[in-house]
mmCIF file of C-alpha atoms in Angstrom:
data_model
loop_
_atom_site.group_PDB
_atom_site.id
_atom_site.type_symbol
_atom_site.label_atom_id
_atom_site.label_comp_id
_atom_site.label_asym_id
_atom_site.label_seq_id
_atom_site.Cartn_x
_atom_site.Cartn_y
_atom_site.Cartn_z
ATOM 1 C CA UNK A 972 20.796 116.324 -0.357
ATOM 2 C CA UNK A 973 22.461 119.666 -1.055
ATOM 3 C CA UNK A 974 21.709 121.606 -4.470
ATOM 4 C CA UNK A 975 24.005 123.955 -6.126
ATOM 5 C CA UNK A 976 23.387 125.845 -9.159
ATOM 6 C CA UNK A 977 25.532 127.654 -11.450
ATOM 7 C CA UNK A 978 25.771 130.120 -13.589
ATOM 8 C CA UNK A 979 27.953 131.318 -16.068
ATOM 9 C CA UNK A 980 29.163 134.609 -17.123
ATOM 10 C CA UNK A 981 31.315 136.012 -19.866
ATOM 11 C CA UNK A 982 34.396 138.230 -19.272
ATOM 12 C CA UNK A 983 35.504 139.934 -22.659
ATOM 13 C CA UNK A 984 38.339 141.323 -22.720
ATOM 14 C CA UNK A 985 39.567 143.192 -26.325
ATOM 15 C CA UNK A 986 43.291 144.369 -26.904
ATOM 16 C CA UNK A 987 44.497 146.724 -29.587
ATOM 17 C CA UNK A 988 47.988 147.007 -28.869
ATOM 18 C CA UNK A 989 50.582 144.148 -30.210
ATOM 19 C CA UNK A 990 51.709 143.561 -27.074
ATOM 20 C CA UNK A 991 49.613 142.675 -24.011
ATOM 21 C CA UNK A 992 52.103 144.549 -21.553
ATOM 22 C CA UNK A 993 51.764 148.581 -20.645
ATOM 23 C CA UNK A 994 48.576 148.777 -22.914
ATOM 24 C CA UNK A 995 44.896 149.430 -22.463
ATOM 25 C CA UNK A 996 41.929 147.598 -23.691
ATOM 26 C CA UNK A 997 38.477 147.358 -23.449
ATOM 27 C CA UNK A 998 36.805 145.283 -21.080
ATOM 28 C CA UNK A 999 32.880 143.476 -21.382
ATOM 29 C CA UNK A 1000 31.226 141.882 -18.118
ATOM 30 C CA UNK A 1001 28.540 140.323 -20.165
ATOM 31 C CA UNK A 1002 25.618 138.981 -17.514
ATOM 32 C CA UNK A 1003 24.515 136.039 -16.906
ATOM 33 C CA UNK A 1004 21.223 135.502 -19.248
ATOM 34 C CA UNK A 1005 19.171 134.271 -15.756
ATOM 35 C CA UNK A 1006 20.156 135.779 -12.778
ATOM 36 C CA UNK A 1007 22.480 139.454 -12.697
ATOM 37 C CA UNK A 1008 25.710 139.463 -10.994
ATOM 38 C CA UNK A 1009 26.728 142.675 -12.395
ATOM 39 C CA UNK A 1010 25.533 146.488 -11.930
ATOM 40 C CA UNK A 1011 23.038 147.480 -15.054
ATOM 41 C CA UNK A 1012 23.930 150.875 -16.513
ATOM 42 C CA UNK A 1013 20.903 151.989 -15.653
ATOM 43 C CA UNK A 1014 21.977 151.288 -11.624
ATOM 44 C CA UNK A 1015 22.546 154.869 -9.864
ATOM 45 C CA UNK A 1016 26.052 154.391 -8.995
ATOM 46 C CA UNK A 1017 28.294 155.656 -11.378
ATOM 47 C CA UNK A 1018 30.390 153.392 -13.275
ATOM 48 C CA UNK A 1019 33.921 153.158 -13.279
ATOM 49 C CA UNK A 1020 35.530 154.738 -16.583
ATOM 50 C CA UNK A 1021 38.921 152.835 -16.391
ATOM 51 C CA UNK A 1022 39.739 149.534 -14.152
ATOM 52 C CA UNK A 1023 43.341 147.715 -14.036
ATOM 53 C CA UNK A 1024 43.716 144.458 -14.711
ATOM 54 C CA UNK A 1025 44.311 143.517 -10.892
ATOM 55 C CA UNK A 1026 41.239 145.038 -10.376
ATOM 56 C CA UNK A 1027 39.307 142.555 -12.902
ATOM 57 C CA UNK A 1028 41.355 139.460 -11.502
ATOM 58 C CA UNK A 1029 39.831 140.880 -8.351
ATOM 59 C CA UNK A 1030 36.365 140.653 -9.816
ATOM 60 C CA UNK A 1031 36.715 137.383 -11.176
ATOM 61 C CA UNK A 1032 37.987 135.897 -7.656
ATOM 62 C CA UNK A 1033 34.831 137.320 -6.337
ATOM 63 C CA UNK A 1034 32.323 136.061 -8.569
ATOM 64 C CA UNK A 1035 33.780 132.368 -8.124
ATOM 65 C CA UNK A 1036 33.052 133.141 -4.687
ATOM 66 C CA UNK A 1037 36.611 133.612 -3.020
ATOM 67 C CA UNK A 1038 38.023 137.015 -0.962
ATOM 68 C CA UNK A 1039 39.616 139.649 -2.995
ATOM 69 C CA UNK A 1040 43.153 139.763 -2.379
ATOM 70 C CA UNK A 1041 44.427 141.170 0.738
ATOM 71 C CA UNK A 1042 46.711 143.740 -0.461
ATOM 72 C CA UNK A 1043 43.547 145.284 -2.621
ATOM 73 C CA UNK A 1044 43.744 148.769 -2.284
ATOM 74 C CA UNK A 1045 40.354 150.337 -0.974
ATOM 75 C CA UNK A 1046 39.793 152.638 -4.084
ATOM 76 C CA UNK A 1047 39.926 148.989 -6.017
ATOM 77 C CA UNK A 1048 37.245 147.761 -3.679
ATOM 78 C CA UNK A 1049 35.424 150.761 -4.297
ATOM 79 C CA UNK A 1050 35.424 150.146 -7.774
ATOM 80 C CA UNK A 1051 34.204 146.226 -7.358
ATOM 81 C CA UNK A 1052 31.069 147.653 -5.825
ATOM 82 C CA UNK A 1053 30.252 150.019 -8.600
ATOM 83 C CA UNK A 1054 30.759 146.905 -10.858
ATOM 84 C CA UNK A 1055 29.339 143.912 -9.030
ATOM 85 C CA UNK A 1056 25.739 143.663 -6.922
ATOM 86 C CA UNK A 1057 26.307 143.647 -3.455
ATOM 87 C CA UNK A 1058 25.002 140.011 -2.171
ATOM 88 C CA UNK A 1059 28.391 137.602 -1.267
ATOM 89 C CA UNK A 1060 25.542 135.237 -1.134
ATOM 90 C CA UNK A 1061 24.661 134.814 -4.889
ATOM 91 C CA UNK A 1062 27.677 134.478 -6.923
ATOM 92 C CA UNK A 1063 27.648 132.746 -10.408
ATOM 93 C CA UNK A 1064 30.414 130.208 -9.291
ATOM 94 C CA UNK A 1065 31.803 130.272 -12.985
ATOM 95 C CA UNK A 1066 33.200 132.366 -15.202
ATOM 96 C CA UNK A 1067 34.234 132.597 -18.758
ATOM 97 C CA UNK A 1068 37.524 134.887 -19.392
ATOM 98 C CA UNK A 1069 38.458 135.349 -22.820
ATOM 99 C CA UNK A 1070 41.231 137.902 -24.160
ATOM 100 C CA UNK A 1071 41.207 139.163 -27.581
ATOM 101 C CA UNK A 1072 43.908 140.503 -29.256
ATOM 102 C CA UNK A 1073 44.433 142.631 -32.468
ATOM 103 C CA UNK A 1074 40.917 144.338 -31.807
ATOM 104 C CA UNK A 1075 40.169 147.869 -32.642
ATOM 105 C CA UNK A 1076 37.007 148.778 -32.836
ATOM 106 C CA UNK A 1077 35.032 147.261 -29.374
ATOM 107 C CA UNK A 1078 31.774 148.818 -31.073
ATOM 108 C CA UNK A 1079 31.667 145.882 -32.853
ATOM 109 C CA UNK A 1080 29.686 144.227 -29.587
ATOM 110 C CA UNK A 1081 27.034 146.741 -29.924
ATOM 111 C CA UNK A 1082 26.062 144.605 -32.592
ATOM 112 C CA UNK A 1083 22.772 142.338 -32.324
ATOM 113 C CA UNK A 1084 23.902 138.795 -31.073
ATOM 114 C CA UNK A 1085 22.758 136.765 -28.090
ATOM 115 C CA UNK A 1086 26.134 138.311 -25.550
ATOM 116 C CA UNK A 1087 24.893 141.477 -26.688
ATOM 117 C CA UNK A 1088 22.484 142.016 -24.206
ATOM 118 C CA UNK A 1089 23.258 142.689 -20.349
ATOM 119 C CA UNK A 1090 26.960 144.345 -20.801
ATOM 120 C CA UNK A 1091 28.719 146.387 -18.749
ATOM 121 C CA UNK A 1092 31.966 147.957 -19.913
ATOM 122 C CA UNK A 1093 34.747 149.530 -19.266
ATOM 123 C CA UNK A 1094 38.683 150.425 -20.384
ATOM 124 C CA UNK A 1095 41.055 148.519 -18.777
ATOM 125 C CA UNK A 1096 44.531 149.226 -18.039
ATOM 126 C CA UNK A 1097 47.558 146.308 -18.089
ATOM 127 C CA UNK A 1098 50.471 146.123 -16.260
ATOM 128 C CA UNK A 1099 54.107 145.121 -17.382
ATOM 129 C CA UNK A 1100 53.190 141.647 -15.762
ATOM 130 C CA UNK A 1101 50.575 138.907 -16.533
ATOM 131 C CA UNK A 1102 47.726 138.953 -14.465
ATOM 132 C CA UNK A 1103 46.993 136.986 -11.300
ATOM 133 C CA UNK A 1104 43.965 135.825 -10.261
ATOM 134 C CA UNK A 1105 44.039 134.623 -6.451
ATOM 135 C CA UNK A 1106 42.417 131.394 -6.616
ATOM 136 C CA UNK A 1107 41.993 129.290 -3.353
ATOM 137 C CA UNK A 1108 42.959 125.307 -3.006
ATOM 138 C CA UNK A 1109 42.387 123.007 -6.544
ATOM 139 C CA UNK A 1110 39.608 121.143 -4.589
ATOM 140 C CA UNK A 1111 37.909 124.360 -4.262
ATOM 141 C CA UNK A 1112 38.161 125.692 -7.868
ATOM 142 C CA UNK A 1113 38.385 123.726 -11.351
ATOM 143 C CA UNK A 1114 40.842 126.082 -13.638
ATOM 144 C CA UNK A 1115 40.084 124.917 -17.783
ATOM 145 C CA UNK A 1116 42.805 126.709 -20.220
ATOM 146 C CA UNK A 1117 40.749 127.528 -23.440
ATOM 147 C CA UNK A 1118 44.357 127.613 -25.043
ATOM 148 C CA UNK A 1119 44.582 123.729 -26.105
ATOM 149 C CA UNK A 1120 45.648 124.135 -30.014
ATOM 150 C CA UNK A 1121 43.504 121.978 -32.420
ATOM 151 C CA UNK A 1122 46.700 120.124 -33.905
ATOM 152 C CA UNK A 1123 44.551 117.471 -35.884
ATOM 153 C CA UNK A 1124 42.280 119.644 -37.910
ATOM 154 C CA UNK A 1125 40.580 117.648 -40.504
ATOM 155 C CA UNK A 1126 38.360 118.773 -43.574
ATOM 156 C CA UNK A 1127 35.429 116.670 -41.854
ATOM 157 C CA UNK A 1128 35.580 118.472 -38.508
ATOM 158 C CA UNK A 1129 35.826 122.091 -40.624
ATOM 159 C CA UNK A 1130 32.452 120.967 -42.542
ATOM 160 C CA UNK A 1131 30.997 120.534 -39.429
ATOM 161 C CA UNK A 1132 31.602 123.961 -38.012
ATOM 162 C CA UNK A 1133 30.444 125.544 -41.160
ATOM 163 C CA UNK A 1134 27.262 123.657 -40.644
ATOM 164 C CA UNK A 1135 26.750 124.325 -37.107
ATOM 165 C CA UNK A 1136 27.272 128.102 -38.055
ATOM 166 C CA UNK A 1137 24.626 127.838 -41.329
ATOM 167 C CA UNK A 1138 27.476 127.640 -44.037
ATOM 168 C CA UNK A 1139 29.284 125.528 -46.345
ATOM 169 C CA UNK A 1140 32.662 124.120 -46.752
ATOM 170 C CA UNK A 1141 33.643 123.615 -50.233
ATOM 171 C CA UNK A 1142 36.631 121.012 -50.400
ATOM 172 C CA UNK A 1143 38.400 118.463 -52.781
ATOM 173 C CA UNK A 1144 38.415 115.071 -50.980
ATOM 174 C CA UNK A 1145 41.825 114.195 -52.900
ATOM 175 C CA UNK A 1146 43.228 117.332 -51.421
ATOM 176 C CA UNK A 1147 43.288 117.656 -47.716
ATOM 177 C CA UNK A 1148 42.660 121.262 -45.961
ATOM 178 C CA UNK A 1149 42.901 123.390 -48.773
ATOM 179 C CA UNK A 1150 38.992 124.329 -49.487
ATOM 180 C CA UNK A 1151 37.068 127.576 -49.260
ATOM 181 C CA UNK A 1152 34.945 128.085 -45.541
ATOM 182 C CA UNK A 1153 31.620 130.364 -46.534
ATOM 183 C CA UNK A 1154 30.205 131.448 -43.634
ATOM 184 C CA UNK A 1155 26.820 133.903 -43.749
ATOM 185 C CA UNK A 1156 26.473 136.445 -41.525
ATOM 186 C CA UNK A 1157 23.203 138.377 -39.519
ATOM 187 C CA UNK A 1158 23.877 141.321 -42.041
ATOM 188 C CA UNK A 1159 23.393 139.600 -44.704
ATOM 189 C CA UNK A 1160 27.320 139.616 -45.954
ATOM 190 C CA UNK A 1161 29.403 136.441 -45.705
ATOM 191 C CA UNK A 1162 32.583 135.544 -44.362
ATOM 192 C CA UNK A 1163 34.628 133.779 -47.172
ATOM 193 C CA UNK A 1164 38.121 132.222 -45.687
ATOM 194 C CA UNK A 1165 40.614 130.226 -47.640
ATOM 195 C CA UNK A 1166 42.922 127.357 -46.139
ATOM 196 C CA UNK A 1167 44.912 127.640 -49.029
ATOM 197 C CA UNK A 1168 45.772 131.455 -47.269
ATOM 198 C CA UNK A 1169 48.274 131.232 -44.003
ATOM 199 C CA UNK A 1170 46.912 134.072 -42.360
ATOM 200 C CA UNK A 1171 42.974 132.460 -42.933
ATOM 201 C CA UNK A 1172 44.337 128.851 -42.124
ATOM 202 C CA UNK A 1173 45.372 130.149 -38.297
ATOM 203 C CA UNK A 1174 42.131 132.035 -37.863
ATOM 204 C CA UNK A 1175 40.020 128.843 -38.872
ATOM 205 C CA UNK A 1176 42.191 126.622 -36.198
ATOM 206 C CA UNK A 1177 42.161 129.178 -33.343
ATOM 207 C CA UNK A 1178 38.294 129.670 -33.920
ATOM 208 C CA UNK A 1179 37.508 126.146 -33.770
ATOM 209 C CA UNK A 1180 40.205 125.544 -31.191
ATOM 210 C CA UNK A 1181 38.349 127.386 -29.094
ATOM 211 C CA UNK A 1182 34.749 125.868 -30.028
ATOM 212 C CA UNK A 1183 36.530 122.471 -29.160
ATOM 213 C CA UNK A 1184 38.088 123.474 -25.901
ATOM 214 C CA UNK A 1185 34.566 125.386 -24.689
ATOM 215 C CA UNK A 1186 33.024 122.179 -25.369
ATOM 216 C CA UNK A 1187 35.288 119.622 -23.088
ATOM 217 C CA UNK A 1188 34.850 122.317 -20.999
ATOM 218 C CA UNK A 1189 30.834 121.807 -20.700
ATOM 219 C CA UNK A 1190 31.841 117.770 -20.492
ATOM 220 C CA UNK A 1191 33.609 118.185 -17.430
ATOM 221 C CA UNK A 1192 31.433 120.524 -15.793
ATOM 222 C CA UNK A 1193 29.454 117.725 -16.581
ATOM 223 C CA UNK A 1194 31.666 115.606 -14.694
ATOM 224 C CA UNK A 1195 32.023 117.540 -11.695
ATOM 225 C CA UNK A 1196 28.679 118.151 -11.220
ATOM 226 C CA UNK A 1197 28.351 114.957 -9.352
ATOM 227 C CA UNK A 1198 31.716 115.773 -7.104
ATOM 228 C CA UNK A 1199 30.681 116.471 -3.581
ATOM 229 C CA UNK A 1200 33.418 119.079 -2.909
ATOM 230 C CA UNK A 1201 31.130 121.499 -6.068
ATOM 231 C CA UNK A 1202 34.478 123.347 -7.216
ATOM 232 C CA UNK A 1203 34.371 126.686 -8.704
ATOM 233 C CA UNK A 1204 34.903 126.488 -12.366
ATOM 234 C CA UNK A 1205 37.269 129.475 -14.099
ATOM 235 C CA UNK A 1206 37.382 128.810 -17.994
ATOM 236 C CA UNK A 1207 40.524 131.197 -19.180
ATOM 237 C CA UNK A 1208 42.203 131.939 -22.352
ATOM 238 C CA UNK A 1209 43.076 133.837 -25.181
ATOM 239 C CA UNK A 1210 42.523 134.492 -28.649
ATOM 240 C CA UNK A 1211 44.688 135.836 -31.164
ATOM 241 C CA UNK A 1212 43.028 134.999 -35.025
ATOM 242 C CA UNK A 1213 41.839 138.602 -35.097
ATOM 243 C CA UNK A 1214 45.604 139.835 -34.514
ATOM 244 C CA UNK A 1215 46.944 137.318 -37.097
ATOM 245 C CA UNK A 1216 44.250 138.717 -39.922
ATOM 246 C CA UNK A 1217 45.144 142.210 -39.103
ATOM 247 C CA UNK A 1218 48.819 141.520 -39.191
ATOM 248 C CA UNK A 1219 48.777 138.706 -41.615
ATOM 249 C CA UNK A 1220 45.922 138.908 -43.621
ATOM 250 C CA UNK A 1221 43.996 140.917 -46.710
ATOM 251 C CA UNK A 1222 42.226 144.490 -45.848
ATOM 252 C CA UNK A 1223 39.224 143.811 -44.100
ATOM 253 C CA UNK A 1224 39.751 140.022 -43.221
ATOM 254 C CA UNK A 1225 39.819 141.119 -39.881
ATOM 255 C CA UNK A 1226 36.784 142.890 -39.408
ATOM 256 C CA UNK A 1227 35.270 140.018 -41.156
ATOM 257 C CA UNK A 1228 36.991 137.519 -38.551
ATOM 258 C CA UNK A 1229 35.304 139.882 -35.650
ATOM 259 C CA UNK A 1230 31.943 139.952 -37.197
ATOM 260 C CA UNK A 1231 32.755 135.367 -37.472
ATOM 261 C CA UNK A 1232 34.115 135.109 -33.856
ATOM 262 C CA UNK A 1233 30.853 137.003 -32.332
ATOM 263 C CA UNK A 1234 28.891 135.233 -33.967
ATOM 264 C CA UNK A 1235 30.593 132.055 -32.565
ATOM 265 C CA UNK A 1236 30.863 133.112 -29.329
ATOM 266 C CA UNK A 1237 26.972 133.579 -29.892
ATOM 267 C CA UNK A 1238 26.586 130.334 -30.273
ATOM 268 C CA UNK A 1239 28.477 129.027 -27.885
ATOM 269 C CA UNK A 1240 27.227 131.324 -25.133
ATOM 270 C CA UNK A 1241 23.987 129.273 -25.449
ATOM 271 C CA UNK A 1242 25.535 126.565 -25.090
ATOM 272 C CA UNK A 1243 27.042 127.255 -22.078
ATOM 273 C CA UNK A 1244 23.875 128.994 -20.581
ATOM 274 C CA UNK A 1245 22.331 125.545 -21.424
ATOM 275 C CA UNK A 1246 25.061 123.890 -19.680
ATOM 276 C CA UNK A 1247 25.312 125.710 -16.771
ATOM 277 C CA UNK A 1248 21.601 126.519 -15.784
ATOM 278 C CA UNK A 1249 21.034 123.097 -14.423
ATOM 279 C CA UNK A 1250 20.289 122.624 -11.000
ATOM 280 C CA UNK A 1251 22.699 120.000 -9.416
ATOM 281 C CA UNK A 1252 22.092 117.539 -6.782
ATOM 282 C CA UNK A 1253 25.193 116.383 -4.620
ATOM 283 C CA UNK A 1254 25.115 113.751 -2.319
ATOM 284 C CA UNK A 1255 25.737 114.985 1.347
#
């Protein structure tokens, strides 16, 4: 028998600018919660103060367990080793990449959640193109787009959420998605979105767009747990409710719709730890 274990790891990545090209960002390597694949802050090597996006694709073909790119320049590989521990031979094998756009204030992950704890970060600059991760042959890696819309929303499935997250969904059965989502927060404050409101309608079904997509996610690494080729797994997408509530939306909404997302991806981080922890067993 041959074992393989996983573990997953979250790459944040938060955008101010409206568009994604020529800008910078901010950029969170949030650890694994059993096993570190990144440098602590606390590491004596210093830290890189800006990366380029290449340079993250780089990291993320690394940590699945693949060669950087060839044409990697060697003060990109420098940086890679002030970011990731040195040992080719324990790589997480999976990795979470999410990009969020319309964000402003990245200080908002300093705030106490369960991805709040082993983060290292870093600006990041983009390039006029999209970037390219080099990825090997599908039988060796399993790419999941977390960009699936949710185009059947029902009132049911929002009632749900609002449970899972310890809140309510107020709705008129005779009326279909048009009720009030009331969602308390770890500061005591709570998030109060209306579908009635465009702006908080499209926040509501990217949010639990992405729930739903994380989730098939976790059913088919699942599924390929019992493949014997063990492909990589890359989950990759983007989120853009915070940019519609800042473009879209009433003053503050999208502060709030931060403060609602981390606490989702909270959540769902545990989830995924839960998911991916398990020791798998492969037929040789």
């Amino acid at each position: 028998m041959e074992f393989h274990r996983f573990y997953l790891l979250l790459i944040l990545s938060l955008i101010c600018a409206q568009s994604r090209a020529e800008t910078t960002g901010s950029v969170f390597f949030i650890d694994s919660s059993s096993n570190q694949f990144f440098r602590k802050a606390s590491d004596d090597v210093v830290k890189p103060d800006l990366i380029l996006d290449t340079e993250a694709g780089a990291a993320v073909s690394v940590l699945l367990g693949f060669a950087p790119p060839s044409t990697l320049s060697e003060a990109s590989s420098s940086k890679l080793n002030q970011i990731l521990i040195p040992n080719p031979f324990n790589r997480p094998r999976a990795v979470f990449m999410l990009e969020v756009r319309g964000v402003d204030d990245s200080e908002l992950l300093a705030k106490d959640n369960a991805i709040s704890g082993n983060i290292l970060s870093s600006k990041i600059a983009f390039g006029s193109e999209k970037t390219e991760i080099q990825l090997p042959a599908e039988d060796e890696v399993s790419v999941v787009s977390l960009d699936e819309p949710f185009t059947d929303l029902t009132d049911k499935e929002i009632s749900v959420f609002a449970s899972w997250m310890g809140g309510a969904y107020i709705y008129n059965t005779e009326e279909t998605l048009n009720g009030d989502l009331i969602i308390p927060l770890a500061n005591g404050a709570n998030v109060k979105l209306h579908m009635s409101k465009k702006a908080d309608r499209e926040f509501i079904v990217s949010i639990l767009s992405l729930v739903r997509n994380l989730r098939s996610a976790m059913e088919l690494h699942e599924d390929l747990s019992h493949v014997k080729s063990n492909p990589a797994e890359l989950l990759i997408g983007s989120f853009d409710g915070i940019k519609i509530l800042r473009e879209q939306g009433t003053e503050g909404s999208a502060q709030y719709g931060m403060e609602l997302l981390l606490a989702t991806l909270s959540k769902l981080y545990n989830e995924l730890q839960d998911a991916y922890k398990a020791l798998h067993m492969n037929p040789l």
